Amino acid sequence: KQEVTQIPAALSVPEGENLVLNCSFTDSAIYNLQWFRQDPGKGLTSLLLIQSSQREQTSGRLNASLDKSSGRSTLYIAASQPGDSATYLCAVQGAQKLVFGQGTRLTINP
Amino acid sequence: EAQVTQNPRYLITVTGKKLTVTCSQNMNHEYMSWYRQDPGLGLRQIYYSMNVEVTDKGDVPEGYKVSRKEKRNFPLILESPSPNQTSLYFCASRGQGRILNTEAFFGQGTRLTVV
C-alpha cells in the first residue's frame, strides 16, 4: 500500500528565504507526482506535475525534483513571499488514484 | 477557462436527508473522482469513474453513491447522511481514463456539515 509522508508538518520562515519541502513515498511504481497548494478552507491548486520519467520541473520561483528510485521529491521555493503562505501537498499517481501526503503548512513572516 | 466546478460550496443538512453534490468539468476529461478531506486523515478517495457508465469504489465508499451518465458530470449522492460524513469534499478530473500520467484538476471543494 502506497504511503506518502511530508516533512516537516509545519514550517515558519521570514520573507525572502529559500526553502525546501520534502515528500517521500514507499512504492516507487508511480506514474507521476504532483505538488498542490491549498489555502485554508479552499480547493487544491496544481503547482507542478513531474512525470515518472522526469527528474525535475520548474515554474517561476518553484522547482520540484523527483528521485523515483529512492522514493523522494522536494519542492524548492525561492525568495519566499507572504503570499506563499499555504499548505503544500504532494500526491503520487497510482493505478486508480492519487495518494496524498498530509501536507506541510507553510507560514512566511513579513 | 478550464475548470472543475462543484456545487454547493457550503451545505448544512440534517441526518438522513438525502443530498447531492454536483461536479462538472469542461475539459472533456474521461477520468473523474471524489475525495474527502478530514483533519489528521488527509485526502481519501471515495469513488472514481474511468469513463461514462464506468464507476468503482475508492478507499471510503460507504454511505455514498455516484453516477456517470455524461462525460462532464459526476455527482456525489448521500442517500442518508450521517454526522461522520461531515467533511470537505473535492471532485477531481484528469484526461484519459487509462492513461495515468496526466495532470489532475480539482474543484473548489464543498464543505458539508451533517447535524
PDB file of C-alpha atoms in Angstrom:
ATOM      1  CA  LYS A   1       0.000   0.000   0.000  1.00  0.00           C
ATOM      2  CA  GLN A   2       1.394   3.347  -1.044  1.00  0.00           C
ATOM      3  CA  GLU A   3       2.140   5.763   1.781  1.00  0.00           C
ATOM      4  CA  VAL A   4       3.197   9.369   1.326  1.00  0.00           C
ATOM      5  CA  THR A   5       4.926  11.351   4.053  1.00  0.00           C
ATOM      6  CA  GLN A   6       5.660  15.043   4.110  1.00  0.00           C
ATOM      7  CA  ILE A   7       8.233  16.616   6.364  1.00  0.00           C
ATOM      8  CA  PRO A   8       8.057  18.992   8.110  1.00  0.00           C
ATOM      9  CA  ALA A   9       4.384  19.189   9.033  1.00  0.00           C
ATOM     10  CA  ALA A  10       4.723  22.925   9.589  1.00  0.00           C
ATOM     11  CA  LEU A  11       7.341  25.484   8.722  1.00  0.00           C
ATOM     12  CA  SER A  12       7.633  29.178   9.547  1.00  0.00           C
ATOM     13  CA  VAL A  13      10.321  31.308   7.910  1.00  0.00           C
ATOM     14  CA  PRO A  14      10.994  35.001   7.344  1.00  0.00           C
ATOM     15  CA  GLU A  15      10.211  36.557   3.999  1.00  0.00           C
ATOM     16  CA  GLY A  16      12.921  36.256   1.380  1.00  0.00           C
ATOM     17  CA  GLU A  17      14.335  32.912   2.444  1.00  0.00           C
ATOM     18  CA  ASN A  18      14.729  29.970   0.116  1.00  0.00           C
ATOM     19  CA  LEU A  19      13.140  26.818   1.464  1.00  0.00           C
ATOM     20  CA  VAL A  20      12.679  23.136   0.735  1.00  0.00           C
ATOM     21  CA  LEU A  21       9.664  20.966   1.394  1.00  0.00           C
ATOM     22  CA  ASN A  22      10.103  17.213   1.426  1.00  0.00           C
ATOM     23  CA  CYS A  23       7.893  14.374   0.244  1.00  0.00           C
ATOM     24  CA  SER A  24       8.652  10.661   0.435  1.00  0.00           C
ATOM     25  CA  PHE A  25       6.686   7.675  -0.835  1.00  0.00           C
ATOM     26  CA  THR A  26       7.010   3.972  -0.154  1.00  0.00           C
ATOM     27  CA  ASP A  27       6.244   2.436  -3.572  1.00  0.00           C
ATOM     28  CA  SER A  28       8.357   3.654  -6.482  1.00  0.00           C
ATOM     29  CA  ALA A  29       5.866   2.323  -9.062  1.00  0.00           C
ATOM     30  CA  ILE A  30       4.230   5.684  -9.703  1.00  0.00           C
ATOM     31  CA  TYR A  31       3.056   7.350 -12.906  1.00  0.00           C
ATOM     32  CA  ASN A  32       3.689  10.894 -11.795  1.00  0.00           C
ATOM     33  CA  LEU A  33       3.962  13.148  -8.765  1.00  0.00           C
ATOM     34  CA  GLN A  34       2.036  16.347  -8.362  1.00  0.00           C
ATOM     35  CA  TRP A  35       2.525  19.243  -5.948  1.00  0.00           C
ATOM     36  CA  PHE A  36      -0.529  21.214  -4.882  1.00  0.00           C
ATOM     37  CA  ARG A  37      -1.175  24.321  -2.879  1.00  0.00           C
ATOM     38  CA  GLN A  38      -4.187  24.626  -0.579  1.00  0.00           C
ATOM     39  CA  ASP A  39      -5.275  27.831   1.107  1.00  0.00           C
ATOM     40  CA  PRO A  40      -7.368  27.489   4.292  1.00  0.00           C
ATOM     41  CA  GLY A  41     -10.801  26.056   3.505  1.00  0.00           C
ATOM     42  CA  LYS A  42     -10.147  26.301  -0.205  1.00  0.00           C
ATOM     43  CA  GLY A  43      -9.532  23.997  -3.129  1.00  0.00           C
ATOM     44  CA  LEU A  44      -6.334  22.433  -4.399  1.00  0.00           C
ATOM     45  CA  THR A  45      -4.301  24.368  -6.940  1.00  0.00           C
ATOM     46  CA  SER A  46      -1.874  22.339  -9.017  1.00  0.00           C
ATOM     47  CA  LEU A  47       1.645  23.766  -8.894  1.00  0.00           C
ATOM     48  CA  LEU A  48       3.842  21.263 -10.680  1.00  0.00           C
ATOM     49  CA  LEU A  49       3.499  17.855 -12.287  1.00  0.00           C
ATOM     50  CA  ILE A  50       6.548  15.621 -12.649  1.00  0.00           C
ATOM     51  CA  GLN A  51       6.221  12.569 -14.847  1.00  0.00           C
ATOM     52  CA  SER A  52       7.841   9.379 -13.563  1.00  0.00           C
ATOM     53  CA  SER A  53      10.500   9.623 -16.286  1.00  0.00           C
ATOM     54  CA  GLN A  54      11.442  13.188 -15.367  1.00  0.00           C
ATOM     55  CA  ARG A  55      13.855  14.454 -12.732  1.00  0.00           C
ATOM     56  CA  GLU A  56      12.539  17.955 -12.198  1.00  0.00           C
ATOM     57  CA  GLN A  57      10.099  20.642 -13.217  1.00  0.00           C
ATOM     58  CA  THR A  58      10.232  24.398 -12.783  1.00  0.00           C
ATOM     59  CA  SER A  59       7.605  27.091 -12.680  1.00  0.00           C
ATOM     60  CA  GLY A  60       8.656  30.593 -11.733  1.00  0.00           C
ATOM     61  CA  ARG A  61      10.127  30.509  -8.227  1.00  0.00           C
ATOM     62  CA  LEU A  62       9.169  26.870  -7.763  1.00  0.00           C
ATOM     63  CA  ASN A  63      11.304  23.885  -8.603  1.00  0.00           C
ATOM     64  CA  ALA A  64      10.302  20.306  -7.912  1.00  0.00           C
ATOM     65  CA  SER A  65      12.590  17.313  -8.158  1.00  0.00           C
ATOM     66  CA  LEU A  66      11.832  13.615  -8.258  1.00  0.00           C
ATOM     67  CA  ASP A  67      14.035  10.669  -7.381  1.00  0.00           C
ATOM     68  CA  LYS A  68      11.754   7.755  -8.040  1.00  0.00           C
ATOM     69  CA  SER A  69      14.238   5.062  -7.080  1.00  0.00           C
ATOM     70  CA  SER A  70      14.664   6.468  -3.583  1.00  0.00           C
ATOM     71  CA  GLY A  71      11.022   7.476  -3.253  1.00  0.00           C
ATOM     72  CA  ARG A  72      11.648  11.180  -2.722  1.00  0.00           C
ATOM     73  CA  SER A  73      10.575  14.523  -4.072  1.00  0.00           C
ATOM     74  CA  THR A  74      11.408  18.039  -2.985  1.00  0.00           C
ATOM     75  CA  LEU A  75       9.719  21.345  -3.655  1.00  0.00           C
ATOM     76  CA  TYR A  76      12.104  24.276  -3.626  1.00  0.00           C
ATOM     77  CA  ILE A  77      10.649  27.755  -3.187  1.00  0.00           C
ATOM     78  CA  ALA A  78      12.995  30.624  -3.942  1.00  0.00           C
ATOM     79  CA  ALA A  79      12.773  34.073  -2.388  1.00  0.00           C
ATOM     80  CA  SER A  80       9.678  33.280  -0.353  1.00  0.00           C
ATOM     81  CA  GLN A  81       6.879  35.840  -0.024  1.00  0.00           C
ATOM     82  CA  PRO A  82       3.987  36.206   2.450  1.00  0.00           C
ATOM     83  CA  GLY A  83       1.626  35.207  -0.365  1.00  0.00           C
ATOM     84  CA  ASP A  84       3.308  31.790  -0.416  1.00  0.00           C
ATOM     85  CA  SER A  85       1.754  31.010   2.966  1.00  0.00           C
ATOM     86  CA  ALA A  86      -0.464  27.954   2.483  1.00  0.00           C
ATOM     87  CA  THR A  87      -0.474  24.195   2.915  1.00  0.00           C
ATOM     88  CA  TYR A  88       1.545  22.327   0.305  1.00  0.00           C
ATOM     89  CA  LEU A  89       0.502  18.799  -0.600  1.00  0.00           C
ATOM     90  CA  CYS A  90       2.317  16.240  -2.659  1.00  0.00           C
ATOM     91  CA  ALA A  91       0.469  13.383  -4.304  1.00  0.00           C
ATOM     92  CA  VAL A  92       1.623  10.347  -6.254  1.00  0.00           C
ATOM     93  CA  GLN A  93      -0.432   8.862  -9.056  1.00  0.00           C
ATOM     94  CA  GLY A  94      -1.028   5.140  -8.723  1.00  0.00           C
ATOM     95  CA  ALA A  95      -3.149   2.771 -10.768  1.00  0.00           C
ATOM     96  CA  GLN A  96      -6.506   4.188  -9.730  1.00  0.00           C
ATOM     97  CA  LYS A  97      -5.967   7.219  -7.592  1.00  0.00           C
ATOM     98  CA  LEU A  98      -3.769   9.932  -6.242  1.00  0.00           C
ATOM     99  CA  VAL A  99      -2.299   9.176  -2.827  1.00  0.00           C
ATOM    100  CA  PHE A 100      -1.691  12.321  -0.814  1.00  0.00           C
ATOM    101  CA  GLY A 101       0.657  13.250   1.945  1.00  0.00           C
ATOM    102  CA  GLN A 102      -0.645  15.107   4.987  1.00  0.00           C
ATOM    103  CA  GLY A 103       0.869  18.352   3.797  1.00  0.00           C
ATOM    104  CA  THR A 104       3.301  20.970   5.044  1.00  0.00           C
ATOM    105  CA  ARG A 105       1.730  24.119   6.472  1.00  0.00           C
ATOM    106  CA  LEU A 106       3.989  26.970   5.423  1.00  0.00           C
ATOM    107  CA  THR A 107       3.968  30.430   7.003  1.00  0.00           C
ATOM    108  CA  ILE A 108       6.072  33.242   5.554  1.00  0.00           C
ATOM    109  CA  ASN A 109       6.543  36.074   8.024  1.00  0.00           C
ATOM    110  CA  PRO A 110       6.871  39.631   6.656  1.00  0.00           C
TER     111      PRO A 110
ATOM    112  CA  GLU B   1     -11.256  28.653 -18.666  1.00  0.00           C
ATOM    113  CA  ALA B   2     -10.548  25.012 -17.860  1.00  0.00           C
ATOM    114  CA  GLN B   3     -12.140  24.149 -14.577  1.00  0.00           C
ATOM    115  CA  VAL B   4     -13.879  21.693 -12.294  1.00  0.00           C
ATOM    116  CA  THR B   5     -16.998  23.180 -10.720  1.00  0.00           C
ATOM    117  CA  GLN B   6     -18.654  21.862  -7.587  1.00  0.00           C
ATOM    118  CA  ASN B   7     -21.968  22.926  -6.100  1.00  0.00           C
ATOM    119  CA  PRO B   8     -22.865  23.815  -3.491  1.00  0.00           C
ATOM    120  CA  ARG B   9     -19.733  25.232  -1.862  1.00  0.00           C
ATOM    121  CA  TYR B  10     -21.226  25.038   1.604  1.00  0.00           C
ATOM    122  CA  LEU B  11     -24.049  22.868   2.901  1.00  0.00           C
ATOM    123  CA  ILE B  12     -25.529  22.236   6.312  1.00  0.00           C
ATOM    124  CA  THR B  13     -28.063  19.431   6.470  1.00  0.00           C
ATOM    125  CA  VAL B  14     -29.758  17.126   8.930  1.00  0.00           C
ATOM    126  CA  THR B  15     -29.142  13.442   9.458  1.00  0.00           C
ATOM    127  CA  GLY B  16     -30.998  11.275   6.977  1.00  0.00           C
ATOM    128  CA  LYS B  17     -31.947  13.945   4.444  1.00  0.00           C
ATOM    129  CA  LYS B  18     -30.754  12.884   1.001  1.00  0.00           C
ATOM    130  CA  LEU B  19     -28.451  15.285  -0.785  1.00  0.00           C
ATOM    131  CA  THR B  20     -26.457  15.540  -3.985  1.00  0.00           C
ATOM    132  CA  VAL B  21     -23.223  17.409  -4.571  1.00  0.00           C
ATOM    133  CA  THR B  22     -22.721  18.169  -8.231  1.00  0.00           C
ATOM    134  CA  CYS B  23     -19.422  18.175 -10.113  1.00  0.00           C
ATOM    135  CA  SER B  24     -18.888  19.313 -13.669  1.00  0.00           C
ATOM    136  CA  GLN B  25     -15.729  19.681 -15.770  1.00  0.00           C
ATOM    137  CA  ASN B  26     -15.288  21.447 -19.100  1.00  0.00           C
ATOM    138  CA  MET B  27     -12.055  19.765 -20.232  1.00  0.00           C
ATOM    139  CA  ASN B  28     -13.574  16.667 -21.860  1.00  0.00           C
ATOM    140  CA  HIS B  29     -11.793  14.516 -19.289  1.00  0.00           C
ATOM    141  CA  GLU B  30     -12.593  10.828 -19.094  1.00  0.00           C
ATOM    142  CA  TYR B  31     -11.486  10.235 -15.516  1.00  0.00           C
ATOM    143  CA  MET B  32     -13.284  11.824 -12.561  1.00  0.00           C
ATOM    144  CA  SER B  33     -13.159  11.100  -8.857  1.00  0.00           C
ATOM    145  CA  TRP B  34     -14.327  12.227  -5.445  1.00  0.00           C
ATOM    146  CA  TYR B  35     -12.200  12.735  -2.330  1.00  0.00           C
ATOM    147  CA  ARG B  36     -12.947  13.748   1.199  1.00  0.00           C
ATOM    148  CA  GLN B  37     -10.524  15.637   3.398  1.00  0.00           C
ATOM    149  CA  ASP B  38     -10.530  15.284   7.167  1.00  0.00           C
ATOM    150  CA  PRO B  39      -8.101  16.625   9.789  1.00  0.00           C
ATOM    151  CA  GLY B  40      -5.448  14.080  10.588  1.00  0.00           C
ATOM    152  CA  LEU B  41      -6.616  11.730   7.828  1.00  0.00           C
ATOM    153  CA  GLY B  42      -5.775  13.802   4.780  1.00  0.00           C
ATOM    154  CA  LEU B  43      -7.453  13.257   1.427  1.00  0.00           C
ATOM    155  CA  ARG B  44      -9.060   9.892   0.782  1.00  0.00           C
ATOM    156  CA  GLN B  45     -10.712   8.704  -2.394  1.00  0.00           C
ATOM    157  CA  ILE B  46     -14.440   7.886  -2.225  1.00  0.00           C
ATOM    158  CA  TYR B  47     -15.323   6.831  -5.785  1.00  0.00           C
ATOM    159  CA  TYR B  48     -13.860   7.196  -9.226  1.00  0.00           C
ATOM    160  CA  SER B  49     -15.008   6.867 -12.818  1.00  0.00           C
ATOM    161  CA  MET B  50     -12.803   5.897 -15.747  1.00  0.00           C
ATOM    162  CA  ASN B  51     -15.442   6.938 -18.282  1.00  0.00           C
ATOM    163  CA  VAL B  52     -19.179   7.247 -18.872  1.00  0.00           C
ATOM    164  CA  GLU B  53     -21.129   4.480 -17.147  1.00  0.00           C
ATOM    165  CA  VAL B  54     -17.917   3.124 -15.548  1.00  0.00           C
ATOM    166  CA  THR B  55     -17.561   3.741 -11.812  1.00  0.00           C
ATOM    167  CA  ASP B  56     -15.728   1.993  -8.998  1.00  0.00           C
ATOM    168  CA  LYS B  57     -15.182   2.255  -5.265  1.00  0.00           C
ATOM    169  CA  GLY B  58     -12.259   4.063  -3.739  1.00  0.00           C
ATOM    170  CA  ASP B  59     -10.982   3.709  -0.194  1.00  0.00           C
ATOM    171  CA  VAL B  60     -14.023   5.043   1.703  1.00  0.00           C
ATOM    172  CA  PRO B  61     -17.192   4.401  -0.373  1.00  0.00           C
ATOM    173  CA  GLU B  62     -19.585   3.507   2.452  1.00  0.00           C
ATOM    174  CA  GLY B  63     -22.587   5.819   2.610  1.00  0.00           C
ATOM    175  CA  TYR B  64     -22.011   7.319  -0.833  1.00  0.00           C
ATOM    176  CA  LYS B  65     -23.285   6.732  -4.352  1.00  0.00           C
ATOM    177  CA  VAL B  66     -22.176   8.131  -7.695  1.00  0.00           C
ATOM    178  CA  SER B  67     -23.340   8.058 -11.271  1.00  0.00           C
ATOM    179  CA  ARG B  68     -21.676   8.931 -14.568  1.00  0.00           C
ATOM    180  CA  LYS B  69     -24.319   9.361 -17.240  1.00  0.00           C
ATOM    181  CA  GLU B  70     -22.439  12.085 -19.133  1.00  0.00           C
ATOM    182  CA  LYS B  71     -18.746  12.681 -19.517  1.00  0.00           C
ATOM    183  CA  ARG B  72     -18.773  16.152 -17.976  1.00  0.00           C
ATOM    184  CA  ASN B  73     -20.796  15.396 -14.806  1.00  0.00           C
ATOM    185  CA  PHE B  74     -20.066  13.186 -11.806  1.00  0.00           C
ATOM    186  CA  PRO B  75     -22.491  13.821  -8.933  1.00  0.00           C
ATOM    187  CA  LEU B  76     -21.920  12.515  -5.414  1.00  0.00           C
ATOM    188  CA  ILE B  77     -25.058  11.292  -3.667  1.00  0.00           C
ATOM    189  CA  LEU B  78     -25.527  10.832   0.060  1.00  0.00           C
ATOM    190  CA  GLU B  79     -28.740   8.838   0.435  1.00  0.00           C
ATOM    191  CA  SER B  80     -28.919   9.112   4.221  1.00  0.00           C
ATOM    192  CA  PRO B  81     -26.215  11.450   5.519  1.00  0.00           C
ATOM    193  CA  SER B  82     -24.784  10.921   8.992  1.00  0.00           C
ATOM    194  CA  PRO B  83     -22.635  13.213  11.161  1.00  0.00           C
ATOM    195  CA  ASN B  84     -19.490  11.190  10.337  1.00  0.00           C
ATOM    196  CA  GLN B  85     -19.855  12.381   6.752  1.00  0.00           C
ATOM    197  CA  THR B  86     -19.193  15.935   7.844  1.00  0.00           C
ATOM    198  CA  SER B  87     -16.133  16.781   5.796  1.00  0.00           C
ATOM    199  CA  LEU B  88     -14.594  18.826   2.992  1.00  0.00           C
ATOM    200  CA  TYR B  89     -15.289  17.149  -0.350  1.00  0.00           C
ATOM    201  CA  PHE B  90     -13.334  17.532  -3.562  1.00  0.00           C
ATOM    202  CA  CYS B  91     -14.101  16.479  -7.089  1.00  0.00           C
ATOM    203  CA  ALA B  92     -11.188  15.904  -9.468  1.00  0.00           C
ATOM    204  CA  SER B  93     -10.722  15.117 -13.125  1.00  0.00           C
ATOM    205  CA  ARG B  94      -7.897  14.267 -15.490  1.00  0.00           C
ATOM    206  CA  GLY B  95      -7.558  13.483 -19.183  1.00  0.00           C
ATOM    207  CA  GLN B  96      -7.670   9.900 -20.303  1.00  0.00           C
ATOM    208  CA  GLY B  97      -9.038   7.215 -18.030  1.00  0.00           C
ATOM    209  CA  ARG B  98      -6.411   4.587 -18.766  1.00  0.00           C
ATOM    210  CA  ILE B  99      -3.509   6.978 -19.368  1.00  0.00           C
ATOM    211  CA  LEU B 100      -2.352   7.597 -15.860  1.00  0.00           C
ATOM    212  CA  ASN B 101       0.336  10.239 -16.196  1.00  0.00           C
ATOM    213  CA  THR B 102      -1.895  13.256 -16.839  1.00  0.00           C
ATOM    214  CA  GLU B 103      -2.372  16.221 -14.552  1.00  0.00           C
ATOM    215  CA  ALA B 104      -5.273  16.167 -12.089  1.00  0.00           C
ATOM    216  CA  PHE B 105      -7.511  19.208 -11.650  1.00  0.00           C
ATOM    217  CA  PHE B 106      -9.564  19.788  -8.532  1.00  0.00           C
ATOM    218  CA  GLY B 107     -12.750  21.667  -7.793  1.00  0.00           C
ATOM    219  CA  GLN B 108     -13.050  24.372  -5.134  1.00  0.00           C
ATOM    220  CA  GLY B 109     -14.418  21.983  -2.549  1.00  0.00           C
ATOM    221  CA  THR B 110     -17.763  21.510  -0.790  1.00  0.00           C
ATOM    222  CA  ARG B 111     -17.878  21.983   2.963  1.00  0.00           C
ATOM    223  CA  LEU B 112     -20.596  19.629   4.242  1.00  0.00           C
ATOM    224  CA  THR B 113     -21.898  19.651   7.799  1.00  0.00           C
ATOM    225  CA  VAL B 114     -24.390  16.992   8.892  1.00  0.00           C
ATOM    226  CA  VAL B 115     -26.156  17.721  12.193  1.00  0.00           C
TER     227      VAL B 115
END
